[in-house]
PDB file of C-alpha atoms in Angstrom:
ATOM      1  CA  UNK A   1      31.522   6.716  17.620  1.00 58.00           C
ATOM      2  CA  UNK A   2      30.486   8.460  14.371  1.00 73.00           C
ATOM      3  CA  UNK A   3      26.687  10.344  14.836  1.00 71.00           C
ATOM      4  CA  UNK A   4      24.867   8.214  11.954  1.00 74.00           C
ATOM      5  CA  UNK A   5      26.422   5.043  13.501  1.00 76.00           C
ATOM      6  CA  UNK A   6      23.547   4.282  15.703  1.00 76.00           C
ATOM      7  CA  UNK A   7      21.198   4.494  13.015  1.00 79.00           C
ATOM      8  CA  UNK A   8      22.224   1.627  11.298  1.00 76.00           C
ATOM      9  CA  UNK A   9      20.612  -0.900  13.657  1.00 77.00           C
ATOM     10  CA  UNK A  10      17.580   0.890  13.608  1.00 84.00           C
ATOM     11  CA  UNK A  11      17.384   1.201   9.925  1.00 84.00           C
ATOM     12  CA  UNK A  12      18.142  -2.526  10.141  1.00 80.00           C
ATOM     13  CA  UNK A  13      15.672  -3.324  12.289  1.00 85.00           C
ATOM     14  CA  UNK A  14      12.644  -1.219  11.120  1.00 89.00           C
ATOM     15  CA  UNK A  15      13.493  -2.862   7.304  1.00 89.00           C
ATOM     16  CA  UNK A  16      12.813  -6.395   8.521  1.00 86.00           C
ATOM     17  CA  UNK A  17       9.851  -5.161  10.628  1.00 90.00           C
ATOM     18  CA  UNK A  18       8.448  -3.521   7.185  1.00 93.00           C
ATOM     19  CA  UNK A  19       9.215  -6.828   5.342  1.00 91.00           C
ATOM     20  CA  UNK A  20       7.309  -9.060   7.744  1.00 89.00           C
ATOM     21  CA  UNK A  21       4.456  -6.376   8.245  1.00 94.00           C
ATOM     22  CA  UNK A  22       4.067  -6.651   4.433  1.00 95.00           C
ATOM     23  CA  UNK A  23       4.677 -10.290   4.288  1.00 89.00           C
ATOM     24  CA  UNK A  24       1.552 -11.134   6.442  1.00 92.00           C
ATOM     25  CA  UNK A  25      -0.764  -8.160   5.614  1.00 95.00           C
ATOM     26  CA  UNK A  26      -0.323  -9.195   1.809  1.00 93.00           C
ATOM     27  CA  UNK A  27      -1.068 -13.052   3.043  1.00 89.00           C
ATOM     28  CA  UNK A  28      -3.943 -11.553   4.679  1.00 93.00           C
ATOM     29  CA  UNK A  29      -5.429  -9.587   2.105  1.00 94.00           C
ATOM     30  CA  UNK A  30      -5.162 -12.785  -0.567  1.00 88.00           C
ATOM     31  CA  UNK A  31      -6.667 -14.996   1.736  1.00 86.00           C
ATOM     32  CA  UNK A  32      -9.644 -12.805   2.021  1.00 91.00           C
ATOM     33  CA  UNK A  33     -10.109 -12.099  -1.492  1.00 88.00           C
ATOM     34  CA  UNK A  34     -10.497 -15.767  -1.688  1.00 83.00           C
ATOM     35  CA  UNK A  35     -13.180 -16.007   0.979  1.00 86.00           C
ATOM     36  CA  UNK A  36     -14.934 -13.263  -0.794  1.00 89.00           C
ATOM     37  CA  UNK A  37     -14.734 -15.233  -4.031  1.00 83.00           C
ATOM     38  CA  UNK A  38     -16.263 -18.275  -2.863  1.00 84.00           C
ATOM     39  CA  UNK A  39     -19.152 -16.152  -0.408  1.00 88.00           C
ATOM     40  CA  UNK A  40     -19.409 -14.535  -4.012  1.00 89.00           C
ATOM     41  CA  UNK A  41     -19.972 -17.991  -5.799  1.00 83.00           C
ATOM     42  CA  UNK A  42     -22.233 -19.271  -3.233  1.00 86.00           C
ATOM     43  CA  UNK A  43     -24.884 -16.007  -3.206  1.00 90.00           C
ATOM     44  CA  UNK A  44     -25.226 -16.709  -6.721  1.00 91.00           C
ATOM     45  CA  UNK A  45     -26.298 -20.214  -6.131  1.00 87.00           C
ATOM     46  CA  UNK A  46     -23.231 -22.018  -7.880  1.00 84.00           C
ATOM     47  CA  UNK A  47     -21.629 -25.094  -6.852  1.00 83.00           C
ATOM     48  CA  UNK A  48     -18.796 -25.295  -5.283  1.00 78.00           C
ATOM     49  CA  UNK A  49     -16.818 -28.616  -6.660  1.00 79.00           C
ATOM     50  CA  UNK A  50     -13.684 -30.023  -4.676  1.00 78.00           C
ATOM     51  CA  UNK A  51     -11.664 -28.726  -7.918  1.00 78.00           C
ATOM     52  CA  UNK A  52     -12.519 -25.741  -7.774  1.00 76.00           C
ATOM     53  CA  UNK A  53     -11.622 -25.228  -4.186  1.00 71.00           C
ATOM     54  CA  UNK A  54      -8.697 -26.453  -4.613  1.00 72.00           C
ATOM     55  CA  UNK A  55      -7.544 -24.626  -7.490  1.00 73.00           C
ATOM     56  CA  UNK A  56      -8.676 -21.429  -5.571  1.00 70.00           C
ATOM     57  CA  UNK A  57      -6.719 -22.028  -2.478  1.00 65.00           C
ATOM     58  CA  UNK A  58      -3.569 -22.829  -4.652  1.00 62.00           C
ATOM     59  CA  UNK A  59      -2.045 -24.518  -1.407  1.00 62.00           C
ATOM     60  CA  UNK A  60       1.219 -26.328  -2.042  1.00 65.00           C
ATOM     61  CA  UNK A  61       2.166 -29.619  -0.154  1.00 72.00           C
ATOM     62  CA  UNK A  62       3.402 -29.220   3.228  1.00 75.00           C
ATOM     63  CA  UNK A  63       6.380 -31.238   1.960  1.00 78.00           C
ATOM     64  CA  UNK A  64       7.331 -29.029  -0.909  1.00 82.00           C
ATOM     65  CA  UNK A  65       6.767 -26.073   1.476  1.00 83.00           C
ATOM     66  CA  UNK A  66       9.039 -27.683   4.410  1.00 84.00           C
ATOM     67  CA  UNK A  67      11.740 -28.452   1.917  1.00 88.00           C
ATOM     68  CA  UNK A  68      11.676 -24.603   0.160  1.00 89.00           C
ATOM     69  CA  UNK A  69      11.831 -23.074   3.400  1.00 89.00           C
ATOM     70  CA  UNK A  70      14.831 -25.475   4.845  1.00 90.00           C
ATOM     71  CA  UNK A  71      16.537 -24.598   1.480  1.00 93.00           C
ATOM     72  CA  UNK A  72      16.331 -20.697   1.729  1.00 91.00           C
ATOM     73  CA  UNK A  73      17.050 -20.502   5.252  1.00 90.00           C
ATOM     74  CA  UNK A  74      19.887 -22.836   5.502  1.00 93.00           C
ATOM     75  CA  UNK A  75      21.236 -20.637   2.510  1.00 92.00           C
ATOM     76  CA  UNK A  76      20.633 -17.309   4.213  1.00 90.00           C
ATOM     77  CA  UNK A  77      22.249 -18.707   7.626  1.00 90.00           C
ATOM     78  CA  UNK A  78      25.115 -19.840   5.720  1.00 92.00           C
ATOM     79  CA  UNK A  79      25.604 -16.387   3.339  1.00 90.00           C
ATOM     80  CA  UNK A  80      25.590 -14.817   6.657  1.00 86.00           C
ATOM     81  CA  UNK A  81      28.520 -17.094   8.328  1.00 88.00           C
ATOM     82  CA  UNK A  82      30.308 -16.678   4.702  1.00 88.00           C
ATOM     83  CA  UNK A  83      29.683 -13.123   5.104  1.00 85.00           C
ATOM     84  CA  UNK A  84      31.150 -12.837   8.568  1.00 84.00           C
ATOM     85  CA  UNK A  85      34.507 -14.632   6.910  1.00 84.00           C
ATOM     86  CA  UNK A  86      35.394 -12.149   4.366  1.00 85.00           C
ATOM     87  CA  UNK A  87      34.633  -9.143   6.808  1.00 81.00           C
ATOM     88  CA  UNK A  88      38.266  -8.151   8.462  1.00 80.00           C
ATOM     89  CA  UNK A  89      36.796  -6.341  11.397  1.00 81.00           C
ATOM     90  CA  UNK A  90      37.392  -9.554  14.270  1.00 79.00           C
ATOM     91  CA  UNK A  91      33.767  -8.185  15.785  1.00 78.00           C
ATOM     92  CA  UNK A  92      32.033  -7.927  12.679  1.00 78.00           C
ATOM     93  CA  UNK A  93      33.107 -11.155  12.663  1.00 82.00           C
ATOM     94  CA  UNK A  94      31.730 -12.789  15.455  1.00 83.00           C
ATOM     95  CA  UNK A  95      28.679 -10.892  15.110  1.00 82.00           C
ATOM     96  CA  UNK A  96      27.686 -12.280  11.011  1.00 84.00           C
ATOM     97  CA  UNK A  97      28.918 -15.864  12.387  1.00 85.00           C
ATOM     98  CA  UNK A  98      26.194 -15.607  15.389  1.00 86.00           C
ATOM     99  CA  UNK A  99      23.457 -14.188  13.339  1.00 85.00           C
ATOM    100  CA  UNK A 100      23.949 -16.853  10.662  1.00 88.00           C
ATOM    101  CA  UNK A 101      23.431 -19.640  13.472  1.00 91.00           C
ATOM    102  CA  UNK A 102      20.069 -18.716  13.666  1.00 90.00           C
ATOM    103  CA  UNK A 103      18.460 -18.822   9.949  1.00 91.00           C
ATOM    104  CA  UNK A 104      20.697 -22.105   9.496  1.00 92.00           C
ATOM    105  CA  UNK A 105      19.532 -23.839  12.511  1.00 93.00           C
ATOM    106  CA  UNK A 106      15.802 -23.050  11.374  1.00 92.00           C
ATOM    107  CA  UNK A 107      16.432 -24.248   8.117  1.00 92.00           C
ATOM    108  CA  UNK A 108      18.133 -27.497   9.165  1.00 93.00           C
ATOM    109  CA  UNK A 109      15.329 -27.782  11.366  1.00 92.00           C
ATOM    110  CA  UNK A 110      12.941 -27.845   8.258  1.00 89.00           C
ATOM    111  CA  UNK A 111      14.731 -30.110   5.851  1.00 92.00           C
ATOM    112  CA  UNK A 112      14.694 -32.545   9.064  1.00 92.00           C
ATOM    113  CA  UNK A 113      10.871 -32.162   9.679  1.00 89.00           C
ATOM    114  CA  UNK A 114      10.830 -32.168   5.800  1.00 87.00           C
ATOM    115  CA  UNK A 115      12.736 -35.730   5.438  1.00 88.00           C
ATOM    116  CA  UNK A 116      11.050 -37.191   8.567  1.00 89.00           C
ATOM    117  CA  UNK A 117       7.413 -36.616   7.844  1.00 85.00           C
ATOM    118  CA  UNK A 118       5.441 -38.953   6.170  1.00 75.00           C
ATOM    119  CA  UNK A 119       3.380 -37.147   3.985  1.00 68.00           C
ATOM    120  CA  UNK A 120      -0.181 -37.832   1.973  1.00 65.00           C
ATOM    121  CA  UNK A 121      -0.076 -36.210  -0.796  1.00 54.00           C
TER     122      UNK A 121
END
């Protein structure tokens, strides 16, 4: 076993903890300017119409939002299994076609939530 072997997990590991760190402080951080924006509006006495709520939340439809997600993760799942098929090493293998599962399964799971919900909007 080469030295800088084990560091590769790690590496691996502390990059996707980075990415979702960032991912919700950043979802944080626009949520709040949002809330200050319309605490901002209301101290100065304006009114707050249903518009302009809604064009300050900039929510997208659940639906839309179900069906992106199923999309991208059923694509990363499956680059991963793809992956694991070009790789020659029989462990490397295994171990691309077992963490594809995952992301593909969640993203199946979404397009299914995605085509059985009815949705109001």
């Amino acid at each position: 076993m080469q030295p800088f072997e084990v560091f590769i997990p790690i590496v691996a590991m502390l990059a996707s903890a980075a990415v979702l760190i960032s991912f919700f402080y950043l979802s944080h951080r626009n949520k709040k300017a949002i809330q200050d924006t319309i605490r901002h509006s209301i101290d100065q006495g304006n009114p707050l119409t249903p518009e302009i709520l809604e064009k300050l939340g900039t929510n997208h439809s659940p639906r839309i939002k179900d069906l992106r997600r199923g999309i991208v993760l059923a694509a990363l799942g499956l680059a991963f299994m793809l992956a694991g098929l070009i790789v020659n090493d029989p462990d490397g293998t295994v171990g691309m076609m077992v963490s594809g599962m995952f992301p593909l399964m969640v993203g199946l799971g979404f397009l299914l939530v995605w085509k059985l919900n009815r949705y109001n909007d």
